[in-house]
CSV table of C-alpha atoms in Angstrom, one decimal:
chain,number,residue,atom,x,y,z
A,1,MET,CA,75.2,135.3,90.4
A,2,ARG,CA,74.6,133.7,93.8
A,3,ARG,CA,74.4,135.7,97.0
A,4,LEU,CA,73.7,135.2,100.6
A,5,ILE,CA,70.8,137.1,102.2
A,6,GLY,CA,69.7,137.6,105.8
A,7,PHE,CA,66.2,138.5,107.0
A,8,THR,CA,64.3,138.3,110.2
A,9,CYS,CA,61.2,136.4,111.4
A,10,GLY,CA,59.8,136.6,114.9
A,11,GLY,CA,63.0,138.3,116.2
A,12,GLU,CA,65.2,135.6,114.8
A,13,SER,CA,67.8,135.8,112.1
A,14,LEU,CA,67.2,133.7,109.0
A,15,ALA,CA,69.6,132.7,106.3
A,16,ALA,CA,68.8,132.5,102.6
A,17,THR,CA,70.5,132.1,99.2
A,18,LEU,CA,69.4,133.9,96.1
A,19,ASP,CA,70.5,132.6,92.6
A,20,GLU,CA,69.8,135.7,90.5
A,21,GLY,CA,68.1,135.6,87.1
A,22,HIS,CA,66.6,138.2,84.8
A,23,GLY,CA,63.2,136.6,84.6
A,24,SER,CA,60.1,138.2,86.2
A,25,THR,CA,58.9,134.9,87.6
A,26,GLY,CA,60.8,133.7,90.7
A,27,LEU,CA,60.9,130.3,92.4
A,28,ILE,CA,61.0,130.1,96.2
A,29,ILE,CA,62.1,126.6,97.4
A,30,VAL,CA,60.9,125.5,100.8
A,31,SER,CA,62.9,122.9,102.6
A,32,GLY,CA,61.1,119.9,104.2
A,33,GLY,CA,61.8,118.2,107.5
A,34,ASN,CA,65.0,119.4,109.1
A,35,GLU,CA,66.7,119.7,105.7
A,36,ILE,CA,68.9,122.7,105.1
A,37,ARG,CA,68.3,125.0,102.1
A,38,SER,CA,71.0,123.2,99.9
A,39,GLY,CA,68.8,120.1,99.9
A,40,ALA,CA,69.8,116.4,100.0
A,41,HIS,CA,73.2,115.9,98.4
A,42,ARG,CA,73.1,119.7,97.5
A,43,GLY,CA,70.3,118.8,95.1
A,44,MET,CA,68.3,122.1,95.6
A,45,ALA,CA,71.5,124.2,95.3
A,46,MET,CA,72.4,122.6,92.0
A,47,LEU,CA,68.8,122.9,90.7
A,48,ALA,CA,68.7,126.6,91.7
A,49,HIS,CA,72.0,127.2,89.8
A,50,ARG,CA,70.6,125.6,86.6
A,51,LEU,CA,67.3,127.4,86.7
A,52,ALA,CA,69.0,130.7,87.4
A,53,ALA,CA,71.3,130.2,84.4
A,54,THR,CA,68.3,130.2,82.1
A,55,GLY,CA,66.7,133.2,83.7
A,56,THR,CA,64.7,132.1,86.7
A,57,PRO,CA,65.6,133.7,90.1
A,58,VAL,CA,65.6,131.1,92.8
A,59,PHE,CA,65.4,131.8,96.6
A,60,ARG,CA,66.2,129.2,99.2
A,61,TYR,CA,66.0,129.6,103.0
A,62,ASP,CA,66.5,127.9,106.3
A,63,ARG,CA,63.4,128.3,108.5
A,64,ARG,CA,63.9,129.1,112.2
A,65,GLY,CA,66.0,126.6,114.1
A,66,VAL,CA,67.3,124.9,111.0
A,67,GLY,CA,70.7,125.2,109.3
A,68,ASP,CA,72.1,128.7,109.6
A,69,SER,CA,69.0,130.3,111.0
A,70,THR,CA,68.5,131.0,114.7
A,71,GLY,CA,65.5,130.2,116.9
A,72,ASP,CA,63.4,127.2,117.6
A,73,ASN,CA,62.4,124.7,115.0
A,74,ARG,CA,58.6,124.8,115.1
A,75,GLY,CA,58.1,122.2,112.4
A,76,PHE,CA,56.2,122.4,109.1
A,77,LEU,CA,52.9,123.4,110.7
A,78,GLY,CA,54.6,126.2,112.6
A,79,ALA,CA,56.4,127.5,109.5
A,80,LYS,CA,53.8,130.0,108.2
A,81,PRO,CA,55.6,133.1,109.6
A,82,ASP,CA,58.9,131.9,108.1
A,83,LEU,CA,57.3,131.4,104.7
A,84,ILE,CA,55.7,134.9,104.7
A,85,ALA,CA,59.0,136.5,105.8
A,86,ALA,CA,61.0,134.6,103.1
A,87,ALA,CA,58.6,135.6,100.3
A,88,THR,CA,58.8,139.2,101.5
A,89,ALA,CA,62.6,139.0,101.5
A,90,PHE,CA,62.7,137.5,98.1
A,91,ARG,CA,60.6,140.3,96.6
A,92,SER,CA,62.7,142.9,98.3
A,93,ALA,CA,66.0,141.3,97.0
A,94,ALA,CA,64.5,140.9,93.4
A,95,PRO,CA,62.2,143.9,92.9
A,96,HIS,CA,61.7,143.1,89.2
A,97,LEU,CA,59.6,140.0,90.1
A,98,THR,CA,55.9,140.1,89.1
A,99,ARG,CA,55.1,136.5,89.9
A,100,LEU,CA,56.2,134.1,92.6
A,101,ILE,CA,56.0,130.3,92.5
A,102,GLY,CA,56.6,128.1,95.5
A,103,PHE,CA,58.1,124.6,95.4
A,104,GLY,CA,58.4,122.1,98.2
A,105,ASN,CA,58.8,118.4,98.8
A,106,CYS,CA,57.1,116.3,101.6
A,107,ASP,CA,56.1,118.4,104.5
A,108,ALA,CA,57.4,121.5,102.8
A,109,ALA,CA,54.8,120.9,100.2
A,110,THR,CA,52.2,120.8,102.9
A,111,THR,CA,53.5,124.1,104.3
A,112,LEU,CA,53.0,125.6,100.9
A,113,ALA,CA,49.6,124.2,100.4
A,114,LEU,CA,48.4,125.4,103.7
A,115,PHE,CA,50.1,128.8,104.0
A,116,GLY,CA,51.3,129.8,100.5
A,117,ARG,CA,48.4,132.2,99.9
A,118,SER,CA,49.2,134.0,103.1
A,119,ALA,CA,52.6,134.7,101.6
A,120,ALA,CA,51.0,136.0,98.4
A,121,ILE,CA,52.5,133.2,96.4
A,122,ASP,CA,50.9,133.0,93.0
A,123,ARG,CA,51.3,129.3,92.3
A,124,ILE,CA,52.6,126.2,94.1
A,125,ILE,CA,54.4,123.1,92.9
A,126,VAL,CA,54.1,120.4,95.5
A,127,ALA,CA,56.0,117.1,95.5
A,128,ASN,CA,54.9,114.1,97.6
A,129,PRO,CA,52.8,116.2,100.0
A,130,TRP,CA,52.7,114.9,103.6
A,131,VAL,CA,49.1,114.2,104.6
A,132,VAL,CA,49.4,111.6,107.4
A,133,GLU,CA,49.0,112.4,111.1
A,134,PRO,CA,52.0,110.7,112.7
A,135,ILE,CA,51.0,108.0,115.2
A,136,ASP,CA,53.9,105.6,115.2
A,137,ASP,CA,57.1,104.7,113.3
A,138,LEU,CA,55.4,102.7,110.5
A,139,PRO,CA,54.8,104.0,107.0
A,140,PRO,CA,51.3,105.3,106.0
A,141,ALA,CA,48.6,102.6,105.7
A,142,ALA,CA,48.2,103.1,102.0
A,143,ALA,CA,52.0,102.5,101.5
A,144,ILE,CA,51.8,99.4,103.6
A,145,ARG,CA,48.9,98.1,101.5
A,146,ALA,CA,50.8,98.8,98.3
A,147,ARG,CA,53.9,97.0,99.5
A,148,TYR,CA,52.0,94.0,100.8
A,149,ARG,CA,50.2,93.6,97.4
A,150,THR,CA,53.6,93.6,95.6
A,151,ALA,CA,55.2,91.3,98.1
A,152,LEU,CA,52.5,88.8,98.2
A,153,ARG,CA,52.7,88.4,94.4
A,154,ASP,CA,56.4,87.6,94.6
A,155,PRO,CA,57.3,83.9,95.1
A,156,ALA,CA,60.4,85.0,97.0
A,157,THR,CA,58.2,86.3,99.8
A,158,TRP,CA,56.7,82.9,100.3
A,159,ARG,CA,60.1,81.2,100.3
A,160,ARG,CA,61.3,83.7,102.9
A,161,ALA,CA,58.2,82.9,105.0
A,162,LEU,CA,58.9,79.2,104.9
A,163,LEU,CA,62.5,79.8,105.9
A,164,GLY,CA,61.4,81.9,108.8
A,165,SER,CA,63.2,85.1,107.6
A,166,ILE,CA,60.0,87.3,107.7
A,167,SER,CA,59.3,89.2,110.9
A,168,PHE,CA,55.7,88.3,111.8
A,169,ARG,CA,55.7,90.9,114.6
A,170,LYS,CA,56.2,93.6,112.0
A,171,LEU,CA,53.7,91.9,109.7
A,172,ILE,CA,51.1,92.0,112.5
A,173,ARG,CA,51.8,95.7,113.2
A,174,GLY,CA,51.4,96.5,109.5
A,175,LEU,CA,48.1,94.8,109.4
A,176,GLN,CA,46.9,96.6,112.5
A,177,ARG,CA,47.9,99.9,110.9
A,178,ILE,CA,45.9,99.1,107.7
A,179,TYR,CA,42.7,98.3,109.6
A,180,ALA,CA,43.0,100.8,112.4
A,181,SER,CA,40.6,103.7,112.3
A,182,GLN,CA,42.4,107.1,112.8
A,183,PRO,CA,41.4,110.7,112.3
A,184,GLU,CA,43.0,112.1,109.1
A,185,LEU,CA,42.6,115.8,110.0
A,186,LEU,CA,45.8,116.8,108.2
A,187,THR,CA,44.6,115.0,105.1
A,188,THR,CA,41.4,117.0,105.0
A,189,ARG,CA,43.2,120.3,105.6
A,190,VAL,CA,45.7,119.7,102.8
A,191,LEU,CA,43.1,118.5,100.2
A,192,THR,CA,40.8,121.4,101.1
A,193,GLU,CA,43.6,123.9,100.6
A,194,LEU,CA,44.8,122.3,97.4
A,195,ALA,CA,41.2,122.6,96.0
A,196,ARG,CA,41.2,126.3,96.9
A,197,TRP,CA,44.4,126.8,94.8
A,198,HIS,CA,42.4,125.5,91.8
A,199,THR,CA,44.6,125.4,88.7
A,200,ASN,CA,47.4,127.3,90.5
A,201,ALA,CA,48.6,124.1,92.1
A,202,ALA,CA,50.6,121.3,90.5
A,203,VAL,CA,51.2,118.0,92.2
A,204,ILE,CA,54.2,115.8,91.5
A,205,LEU,CA,54.5,112.3,92.9
A,206,ALA,CA,57.3,109.7,93.1
A,207,ARG,CA,55.5,106.5,92.1
A,208,GLY,CA,57.2,104.2,94.6
A,209,ASP,CA,57.5,106.6,97.5
A,210,ALA,CA,55.5,105.8,100.7
A,211,THR,CA,54.5,109.5,101.2
A,212,ALA,CA,53.4,109.8,97.6
A,213,ILE,CA,51.4,106.6,97.8
A,214,ALA,CA,49.6,107.9,100.9
A,215,PHE,CA,48.7,111.1,99.2
A,216,ALA,CA,47.5,109.4,96.1
A,217,ALA,CA,45.3,107.1,98.1
A,218,ALA,CA,43.8,110.1,100.0
A,219,ALA,CA,43.3,112.4,97.0
A,220,GLY,CA,42.1,109.8,94.4
A,221,ALA,CA,41.0,111.6,91.3
A,222,ILE,CA,40.1,114.8,93.1
A,223,VAL,CA,43.6,116.2,92.8
A,224,PRO,CA,45.4,115.5,89.5
A,225,ALA,CA,49.0,114.7,89.7
A,226,GLU,CA,52.1,114.0,87.5
A,227,THR,CA,53.9,110.8,88.4
A,228,ILE,CA,57.6,110.3,88.1
A,229,ASP,CA,58.7,106.7,87.9
A,230,THR,CA,61.0,106.5,90.9
A,231,GLU,CA,61.1,105.2,94.5
A,232,SER,CA,63.3,108.1,95.5
A,233,HIS,CA,61.5,110.4,97.9
A,234,SER,CA,63.9,113.2,97.0
A,235,PHE,CA,64.1,112.4,93.3
A,236,THR,CA,67.7,111.5,93.2
A,237,GLY,CA,69.5,110.0,90.2
A,238,PRO,CA,67.7,110.0,86.8
A,239,ALA,CA,64.5,111.2,88.6
A,240,GLY,CA,66.1,114.5,89.2
A,241,ALA,CA,66.1,115.4,85.5
A,242,ALA,CA,62.4,114.5,85.3
A,243,LEU,CA,61.6,116.7,88.3
A,244,GLU,CA,63.5,119.6,86.8
A,245,THR,CA,61.6,119.2,83.5
A,246,ALA,CA,58.3,119.2,85.4
A,247,LEU,CA,59.4,122.3,87.3
A,248,ARG,CA,60.4,124.2,84.2
A,249,ARG,CA,57.1,123.3,82.6
A,250,ASN,CA,55.2,124.7,85.5
A,251,LEU,CA,57.4,127.9,85.6
A,252,ALA,CA,56.5,128.8,82.1
């Protein structure tokens, strides 16, 4: 059964959806960016329905200033109070829960890594964690390097260069990003917090996604990760089934 739930955070009214299940382990899904709780192409809503059908209660919510929730959107680094309030509301709506697991993609994964313990979440599953301090509109440096390596091995790239169809201005900007020195304060914070979770954190990466490439470059072998063979940041298409399988394994 699916039901709508309202709760408060900082004097604002937040909206949530609970897909009920009989299991004692619940999943709270945190939305990334400005995405509403149903997810891209209703992906999170459909995932919640399938998980609940096999016994896992799933709670999704819109943080302040997003979707059906009131207030100002304070971004993923300002979403700690929202996460704490949502976890409290989930436990209140499903009092049979004994264990709470959080799942988030991109900057929602970062929110969970940084603030999940404050919400008394027992375990986190983070996909494509965002670890790059935003400085311009280019992809992360690690992603640019990976794409350049692939492109330079492709004969079609050299044909395009000879025909003048490659933007050399964009090329130069990309090279500047690769070699520019920049503080990676967020990277340090996220990796430090993930280490504190020990075995209670699972990382899932989309192999060809720029955000995932940046995380993998920063984490190296320090943080083990499961990789899904897709370029889709939101795990659309066949990658969705692989993501669901990974989630179910980590919910067990």
